[in-house]
Amino acid sequence: MNVLRKDQDWWRGAVIYQIYPRSFQDSNGDGVGDLLGVVRRLPYVASLGVDAIWISPFFTSPMRDFGYDVSDYCDVDPMFGSLADFDQVIAAAHALGLKVMIDLVLSHTSDQHPWFKESRSSRENDKADWYVWSDPRPDGTPPNNWLSIFGGPAWHWDTRREQYYLHNFLIQQPDLNFHCAAVQQELLAVAKFWLERGVDGFRLDTINFYMHDEQLRDNPPLPVAERNDQTAPKVNPYNHQRHIYDKNHPKNIEFLRKLRTLMNGYNAAAVGEVGDSQRGLEILGEYTSGEDRMQMSYAFELLSGHSPLSAQFISDTFAHLDRVAPQGWACWAYSNHDVVRHVSRWGLTPAGARAYATLLMCLKGSVCLYQGEELGLPEGEIAYEDLQDPYGKEFWPEFKGRDGCRTPMVWEKDAAYAGFSTARPWLPVPSVHHYSAADTAEHDPAALLHHYRRVIAFRKQHNALRVGSMKQVEVQGEVIRFLRETADETILCIFNLSDHPVDTVVPAGDWITIAGEIGSTRPLPDHTLHLGPWQPSILLLNPGGRHG
């Protein structure tokens, strides 16, 4: 219908803008964002210069996990509109030069999905093995020690079958059984349905959760020294296990190959979300190396942390990536719909926010931006009585959930609900967000919004930044430097990731200072470089020149 002709490598180095549709724009006054609201605001997204949009789930759903519990993969929930509305999204996006990626949630469905209703009806029906069922242990307890990432055991007793079913997330999100060939075929048909409708690619939710250990072996404990809160909050006992049997199954790659073969016929691309606190980059390499797997994988390293990313941490992350995934391709993000917004998480000043935005556009990999980060939106403060997220309700108050990053987008400073809706929104609009509204930013030359446009445009102008190698990563205190290079372009990127001035030295070479429009500074004739707080120096090697 609306299939866009595109290069098969369009995704490499692409900048992707994530839209959380519940909170983007309400078009019908019910307080919830929808697909026609997305259509209305696409010109704004296109004005940023991004290559694609990723739309979080809009499928038919009981909304226990806000769309990540799907009850019909091939229809739009009435809350968001209709299939005809989705066709308008595709047509409008393609007319603006934007590709469209949608969020496919294949590891689990809603317990209201017809497949699960049939599966749980008996042990003998046609879909009896479409989900992960198990008899209890002799004492009636679950078959193993696996935990749900949303709290409690990963098993729930079903009285109809007198068996447990697996749910890695909410009880209402039973896991599909990818060891069943019919399940794989049905999910490939779902992907084909949306590709035929004009989708240019997928963000694949929890891609490493697709397959489980068929023997249902216990996960071993994880030593305290190895635990972190990269993919689950610190207070969650999920972090106490080494997750080698409930996810990360080696045969998962066989399904990914089938999906890649299907996507190749449309030049479509996928970014897989790998959720693993110990082996995330290693699995990224397994899933994205070669031409027969996923093109990119979403990495959590830059999505975590409670203080600004240090130069050393960034250097260590890329060294680790080179070691465990030399042929892989990462997709980097600072913020998304699951984590505290990075301006708040890292306590960034406006200058710090600009510096990290510039850095993100200079790193090797593709990039995901989250709606509102270009406005510098801080995390929204949500009172317990306004909380919607079941994850936050489970672990409150030590972990307040994900609602603070999901508050409505702010479009008009002086409008009710900041122009998101004419009715009370599903989540409150923080009053402080009004001052960062898009209409105000448009008329403020110093606004972060304009900096995002400039750094995205700068990235698109330089092949070395989009697709080149990244090497000679060096750290000096809070200064990080690295080379981005293709056969015909070499760029030296130097960043001061601190709030105080730093002096350093540029290697000898015929360097041309570029990126003045985003604050890049020029070295002195004697190769010394004075970097102000949060300042970069980005230098292009004169073609034919040499560097030491």
XYZ file of C-alpha atoms in Angstrom:
548
model
C 0.000 0.000 0.000
C 2.408 2.676 1.226
C 5.699 0.778 0.979
C 8.616 3.204 0.711
C 11.528 2.548 -1.632
C 14.695 2.751 0.442
C 18.310 1.710 0.557
C 18.884 -1.551 2.433
C 21.410 0.173 4.735
C 19.239 3.204 5.573
C 19.309 2.234 9.255
C 23.094 2.399 9.695
C 23.844 5.553 11.656
C 20.191 6.637 11.495
C 18.640 8.970 14.063
C 15.303 7.551 15.259
C 12.727 9.565 17.226
C 10.646 7.563 19.691
C 6.978 8.495 19.984
C 5.036 7.229 23.002
C 1.582 7.682 21.447
C -0.457 7.854 24.699
C 1.480 11.003 25.581
C 2.287 12.646 22.261
C -0.880 14.414 21.046
C -4.573 13.878 21.719
C -6.730 14.611 18.658
C -10.212 13.816 20.004
C -10.308 15.299 23.501
C -10.330 12.113 25.569
C -7.062 12.878 27.398
C -5.101 10.133 25.648
C -2.764 10.610 22.703
C -3.645 8.839 19.467
C -2.498 8.140 15.917
C -4.176 11.180 14.345
C -2.380 13.239 16.970
C 0.862 11.721 15.701
C -0.101 12.736 12.140
C -0.721 16.307 13.309
C 2.733 16.611 14.903
C 4.832 14.796 12.290
C 5.956 18.065 10.615
C 7.548 19.040 13.939
C 9.354 15.692 14.134
C 10.523 16.026 10.529
C 11.851 19.515 11.336
C 14.363 17.925 13.704
C 16.065 16.226 10.762
C 15.635 12.675 12.076
C 15.535 9.691 9.721
C 12.730 7.648 11.269
C 10.138 7.431 14.003
C 9.581 4.516 16.349
C 6.011 4.330 17.651
C 5.457 2.499 20.924
C 2.602 -0.061 20.923
C -0.828 0.995 19.702
C -2.287 -2.505 19.193
C -5.536 -3.726 20.736
C -4.829 -4.232 24.424
C -6.442 -4.281 27.885
C -3.653 -1.777 28.763
C -2.505 -3.510 31.936
C 1.030 -2.598 30.776
C -0.047 0.258 28.518
C 0.017 -1.596 25.214
C 2.827 -4.029 25.914
C 0.098 -6.597 26.644
C -1.297 -7.242 23.166
C -4.661 -8.921 22.573
C -4.700 -8.434 18.768
C -1.447 -7.934 16.865
C -3.143 -6.876 13.637
C -5.462 -4.116 14.774
C -5.323 -0.720 16.454
C -6.787 -0.216 19.914
C -9.826 2.114 19.657
C -8.090 4.348 22.213
C -5.498 5.168 19.520
C -7.787 5.137 16.472
C -8.088 2.680 13.614
C -6.085 0.941 10.907
C -7.157 3.734 8.575
C -5.581 6.217 10.994
C -2.384 4.172 10.998
C -2.368 4.296 7.198
C -2.460 8.078 7.512
C 0.583 7.947 9.801
C 2.470 5.947 7.171
C 1.426 8.211 4.311
C 2.189 11.438 6.194
C 5.545 10.186 7.475
C 6.682 8.959 4.077
C 5.619 12.244 2.472
C 7.884 14.024 4.976
C 10.794 11.669 4.279
C 10.418 9.827 7.580
C 10.581 6.061 7.897
C 8.251 4.344 10.352
C 9.261 1.658 12.836
C 6.698 0.066 15.128
C 7.183 -1.659 18.464
C 6.518 -5.390 18.113
C 5.983 -7.209 21.415
C 6.505 -10.830 20.447
C 7.778 -12.473 23.634
C 4.383 -12.387 25.351
C 0.743 -11.477 24.775
C -2.109 -10.315 26.959
C -3.999 -12.978 28.874
C -7.013 -11.650 26.928
C -5.537 -12.678 23.577
C -7.675 -15.347 21.867
C -4.566 -17.551 21.574
C -4.133 -17.646 25.340
C -7.830 -18.089 26.009
C -7.759 -21.206 23.843
C -4.436 -22.406 25.224
C -5.615 -22.249 28.839
C -8.953 -23.951 28.100
C -7.493 -27.460 28.212
C -4.286 -29.464 27.826
C -5.386 -30.918 24.475
C -6.547 -27.966 22.329
C -4.813 -26.835 19.117
C -2.913 -24.081 20.950
C -2.177 -26.043 24.100
C 1.576 -25.636 23.608
C 1.549 -22.028 22.306
C 2.464 -20.761 25.773
C 4.930 -22.020 28.392
C 3.052 -24.392 30.686
C 4.435 -26.624 33.416
C 3.214 -29.020 36.050
C 3.989 -28.003 39.630
C 6.652 -29.607 41.753
C 5.356 -32.464 43.944
C 4.760 -29.956 46.763
C 2.620 -27.734 44.513
C 5.192 -24.956 44.130
C 6.321 -23.517 40.779
C 8.663 -25.646 38.650
C 11.736 -23.477 39.268
C 13.065 -20.269 40.819
C 12.551 -17.898 37.873
C 11.396 -14.405 38.813
C 9.221 -11.853 37.052
C 10.944 -8.581 36.275
C 7.796 -6.858 37.620
C 8.090 -8.602 40.986
C 7.356 -12.035 42.459
C 7.624 -15.468 40.808
C 7.562 -15.752 37.004
C 4.918 -18.482 37.285
C 1.158 -18.191 37.829
C -1.209 -21.045 38.649
C -4.089 -21.648 36.243
C -7.021 -23.592 37.665
C -8.363 -24.717 34.279
C -5.265 -26.691 33.307
C -3.991 -27.155 36.865
C -0.606 -26.019 35.626
C 1.601 -22.986 35.934
C 2.232 -20.626 33.023
C 5.329 -18.478 32.577
C 5.141 -14.670 32.681
C 8.427 -12.776 32.667
C 6.486 -9.557 33.224
C 2.942 -9.065 34.609
C 0.723 -12.031 35.476
C -1.515 -10.735 32.676
C 1.372 -11.116 30.144
C 1.856 -14.866 29.540
C 4.984 -15.808 27.587
C 4.637 -17.376 24.155
C 6.409 -20.683 23.537
C 8.933 -20.047 20.747
C 9.881 -23.730 20.758
C 6.521 -24.262 19.001
C 6.926 -23.903 15.215
C 3.317 -22.733 14.787
C 3.958 -19.793 17.140
C 6.962 -18.688 15.122
C 5.012 -18.899 11.865
C 2.128 -16.897 13.295
C 4.451 -14.149 14.558
C 6.225 -13.953 11.207
C 2.787 -13.494 9.639
C 2.191 -10.590 12.045
C 5.423 -8.951 10.922
C 4.465 -9.464 7.279
C 1.048 -7.871 7.896
C 2.681 -4.618 9.021
C 5.429 -4.690 6.385
C 2.746 -4.962 3.712
C 1.043 -1.976 5.315
C 4.143 0.143 4.720
C 6.147 -0.182 7.933
C 9.890 0.336 7.398
C 11.079 -1.632 10.382
C 10.540 -2.775 13.928
C 11.712 -2.102 17.435
C 11.607 -5.579 18.951
C 10.665 -5.493 22.627
C 12.622 -7.797 24.971
C 14.201 -9.679 22.071
C 16.337 -11.889 24.316
C 13.274 -13.120 26.249
C 11.770 -14.993 23.287
C 13.029 -18.459 24.244
C 13.348 -20.272 27.541
C 15.268 -23.362 28.663
C 13.127 -26.362 27.805
C 14.385 -28.239 30.881
C 13.228 -25.344 33.085
C 16.464 -25.381 35.080
C 16.904 -23.023 38.037
C 18.860 -19.826 37.496
C 21.977 -19.709 39.685
C 22.395 -16.873 42.200
C 24.328 -13.781 41.170
C 27.037 -12.617 43.576
C 26.329 -9.250 45.174
C 29.478 -7.766 43.625
C 28.128 -8.421 40.108
C 24.666 -6.934 40.612
C 23.597 -3.626 39.075
C 20.374 -1.776 38.327
C 20.915 -1.437 34.592
C 17.721 -3.261 33.578
C 15.763 -3.511 36.862
C 15.680 -1.228 39.922
C 18.073 -1.998 42.760
C 15.219 -2.992 45.107
C 14.041 -5.735 42.719
C 15.202 -9.268 43.655
C 15.264 -10.030 39.926
C 18.814 -8.670 40.150
C 19.796 -11.502 42.510
C 19.888 -14.167 39.766
C 22.161 -14.917 36.832
C 19.571 -15.144 34.052
C 20.931 -17.959 31.915
C 17.860 -20.196 31.653
C 14.795 -17.916 31.603
C 16.148 -15.922 28.617
C 19.151 -15.601 26.253
C 18.543 -19.035 24.678
C 21.075 -19.845 21.915
C 18.334 -21.067 19.542
C 16.735 -17.622 19.568
C 19.040 -16.703 16.695
C 17.270 -19.224 14.463
C 14.031 -17.244 14.760
C 15.857 -13.962 14.198
C 17.235 -15.362 10.927
C 13.703 -16.152 9.736
C 12.553 -12.651 10.633
C 15.550 -11.082 8.844
C 14.814 -13.089 5.697
C 11.254 -11.732 5.725
C 12.396 -8.142 6.323
C 14.992 -8.292 3.542
C 12.202 -8.414 0.989
C 11.143 -4.916 2.082
C 14.572 -3.427 2.931
C 13.152 -3.137 6.438
C 15.331 -2.943 9.545
C 14.949 -3.884 13.188
C 16.437 -2.743 16.443
C 16.213 -5.376 19.148
C 15.915 -4.473 22.819
C 18.345 -6.639 24.778
C 17.586 -6.574 28.494
C 20.446 -8.170 30.409
C 22.467 -6.486 33.133
C 25.554 -8.676 32.820
C 25.823 -9.773 29.165
C 23.926 -7.053 27.295
C 26.681 -6.027 24.865
C 27.747 -9.619 24.323
C 24.196 -10.602 23.340
C 24.027 -7.469 21.166
C 26.981 -8.905 19.262
C 25.350 -12.323 18.930
C 22.126 -10.814 17.587
C 23.556 -8.205 15.173
C 26.751 -9.718 13.729
C 26.528 -10.816 10.100
C 23.952 -10.219 7.393
C 21.382 -12.765 8.561
C 20.390 -11.437 11.993
C 18.991 -8.164 13.299
C 20.555 -4.959 11.992
C 20.916 -3.190 15.353
C 20.388 -3.754 19.029
C 19.279 -1.306 21.674
C 21.968 -0.964 24.354
C 21.216 -0.063 27.984
C 24.678 1.180 28.961
C 23.891 4.850 28.262
C 20.323 4.537 29.568
C 21.443 3.838 33.123
C 23.455 5.558 35.808
C 22.566 8.202 38.333
C 25.365 10.630 37.492
C 26.600 12.020 34.164
C 28.400 9.508 31.956
C 32.094 9.915 32.621
C 34.713 9.979 29.881
C 36.181 6.788 31.332
C 32.809 4.995 31.389
C 32.198 5.816 27.734
C 35.697 4.655 26.811
C 35.259 1.420 28.791
C 31.839 0.791 27.203
C 33.183 1.061 23.658
C 36.254 -1.024 24.533
C 33.940 -3.723 25.903
C 31.746 -3.479 22.796
C 34.782 -3.884 20.525
C 35.884 -6.897 22.544
C 32.594 -8.829 22.682
C 30.770 -7.524 19.580
C 33.357 -6.361 17.017
C 30.913 -6.954 14.136
C 27.776 -5.842 15.991
C 25.893 -2.565 15.616
C 24.510 -0.715 18.626
C 21.667 1.760 18.863
C 22.365 4.279 21.634
C 19.887 6.268 23.699
C 19.991 8.332 26.873
C 16.230 8.327 27.549
C 13.149 6.280 26.705
C 9.730 5.359 28.085
C 11.183 3.065 30.761
C 13.849 5.180 32.495
C 14.138 8.494 34.336
C 14.766 11.273 31.797
C 18.507 11.813 31.514
C 18.451 15.552 32.255
C 17.116 14.641 35.721
C 18.942 11.320 36.086
C 22.304 12.995 35.572
C 21.408 16.424 37.003
C 22.431 18.199 33.807
C 22.675 21.946 33.285
C 21.613 23.292 29.875
C 25.287 23.332 28.831
C 25.687 19.717 29.950
C 22.570 18.684 28.028
C 23.989 20.281 24.866
C 27.341 18.546 25.325
C 25.814 15.087 25.711
C 23.525 15.643 22.724
C 26.565 16.528 20.605
C 28.472 13.520 21.932
C 25.585 11.160 21.107
C 25.635 12.336 17.484
C 29.373 11.663 17.249
C 29.378 8.097 18.622
C 29.525 5.025 16.405
C 26.115 3.400 16.092
C 22.554 4.457 15.431
C 20.688 6.797 17.767
C 17.287 6.835 19.453
C 15.882 10.075 20.818
C 12.874 10.109 23.133
C 10.051 12.591 22.678
C 10.690 15.751 24.687
C 14.404 15.281 25.264
C 15.031 17.875 22.546
C 13.093 20.303 24.767
C 15.212 19.433 27.795
C 12.211 18.069 29.704
C 13.061 16.915 33.232
C 11.450 13.888 34.874
C 7.869 14.609 35.891
C 7.040 14.415 39.591
C 3.976 12.179 39.942
C 2.031 11.809 43.191
C 1.175 8.266 44.267
C -2.547 8.893 43.751
C -1.864 9.820 40.115
C 0.362 6.807 39.473
C -0.676 4.536 36.586
C 2.350 2.251 36.169
C 1.917 -1.175 37.868
C 5.706 -1.473 38.121
C 5.869 1.721 40.196
C 2.971 0.657 42.404
C 4.754 -2.634 43.160
C 8.052 -1.075 44.256
C 6.936 2.367 45.552
C 8.481 4.506 47.024
C 12.063 3.291 46.456
C 11.216 2.921 42.759
C 8.505 5.283 41.542
C 7.900 3.561 38.237
C 7.969 4.895 34.709
C 5.177 7.474 34.733
C 7.565 10.381 35.323
C 9.071 9.969 31.851
C 5.693 9.282 30.216
C 3.945 12.563 31.032
C 2.309 14.313 28.062
C 4.383 16.173 25.497
C 4.232 19.946 25.897
C 3.404 21.912 22.760
C 2.002 25.301 23.835
C 3.180 27.133 26.951
C -0.041 28.995 27.681
C -2.590 26.391 26.595
C -4.518 24.135 28.931
C -2.559 20.920 29.393
C 0.225 22.531 27.314
C -1.679 21.847 24.085
C -1.566 18.067 24.497
C -5.318 17.743 25.005
C -8.470 19.740 25.708
C -9.415 17.295 28.483
C -7.632 16.157 31.620
C -4.798 13.899 30.408
C -4.245 10.318 31.538
C -1.147 11.565 33.400
C -0.735 15.106 34.763
C 1.296 17.673 32.819
C 3.945 18.925 35.287
C 3.583 22.687 35.639
C 7.321 23.195 35.204
C 7.120 21.529 31.773
C 4.970 24.365 30.390
C 8.026 26.632 30.341
C 9.815 24.187 28.011
C 6.946 23.887 25.522
C 7.786 23.545 21.844
C 6.220 26.882 20.853
C 8.374 28.725 23.410
C 11.506 26.867 22.329
C 10.883 27.717 18.676
C 11.185 31.426 19.467
C 14.165 31.138 21.817
C 17.458 31.045 19.868
C 19.233 29.577 22.911
C 16.746 26.710 23.355
C 18.053 23.140 23.380
C 15.622 22.333 20.542
C 17.733 24.306 18.042
C 20.912 22.632 19.260
C 19.361 19.200 18.596
C 18.486 20.290 15.068
C 22.037 21.506 14.496
C 23.786 18.399 15.840
C 21.479 16.074 13.866
C 22.189 18.077 10.700
C 25.921 18.000 11.457
C 25.851 14.211 11.819
C 24.023 13.834 8.503
C 26.630 15.972 6.742
C 29.491 13.632 7.673
C 29.668 10.021 6.565
C 32.414 9.363 9.101
C 29.989 10.154 11.926
C 27.136 8.081 10.549
C 28.893 4.953 9.352
C 32.627 5.317 9.986
C 34.885 3.394 12.334
C 35.589 4.658 15.845
C 39.121 4.215 17.104
C 41.937 5.683 19.180
C 39.575 6.345 22.065
C 41.576 8.122 24.762
C 40.700 9.619 28.134
C 42.427 12.423 30.033
C 40.514 13.181 33.213
C 37.037 14.160 32.031
C 38.174 14.714 28.444
C 37.415 11.992 25.902
C 38.740 11.964 22.357
C 38.267 9.564 19.465
C 38.590 9.329 15.701
C 35.650 8.657 13.395
C 36.881 7.554 10.005
C 35.847 6.400 6.553
C 38.076 5.929 3.514
C 37.676 9.581 2.522
C 37.032 11.386 5.832
C 38.731 11.513 9.251
C 37.179 13.459 12.122
C 38.757 13.962 15.543
C 36.183 14.467 18.308
C 37.299 15.904 21.647
C 34.827 16.536 24.489
C 35.197 18.146 27.889
C 32.580 16.307 29.948
C 32.926 18.512 33.003
C 31.722 21.843 34.325
C 35.204 23.401 34.503
C 37.737 24.471 31.833
C 40.384 21.979 30.703
C 43.583 22.312 28.696
C 44.735 19.501 26.446
C 46.817 18.955 23.315
C 45.714 18.099 19.789
C 47.908 15.618 17.859
C 49.970 17.139 15.079
C 48.175 17.216 11.772
C 46.536 19.366 9.141
C 43.286 19.822 11.063
C 40.366 22.025 10.032
C 38.050 23.121 12.844
C 34.437 22.304 12.006
C 31.103 22.380 13.839
C 31.401 25.962 15.014
C 27.606 26.157 14.886
C 27.439 23.616 17.746
C 30.148 25.193 19.879
C 33.289 23.479 18.592
C 36.442 25.411 19.455
C 39.736 25.824 17.558
C 43.136 24.647 18.849
C 46.005 27.152 19.036
C 48.859 27.058 16.486
C 51.047 25.200 19.017
C 48.399 22.401 19.177
C 47.219 23.320 22.685
C 43.467 23.295 23.108
C 41.534 25.278 25.704
C 38.136 23.674 26.284
C 35.499 25.555 28.230
C 33.050 23.709 30.505
C 31.131 21.073 28.485
C 32.817 22.234 25.263
C 33.769 20.094 22.263
C 36.428 20.523 19.630
C 35.626 18.706 16.399
C 38.352 18.670 13.773
C 38.390 17.431 10.172
C 41.650 16.156 8.740
C 42.393 18.123 5.594
C 42.099 15.636 2.699
C 45.640 14.609 1.822
C 46.888 15.723 5.215
C 48.452 13.592 7.927
C 47.973 13.317 11.633
C 50.312 12.089 14.305
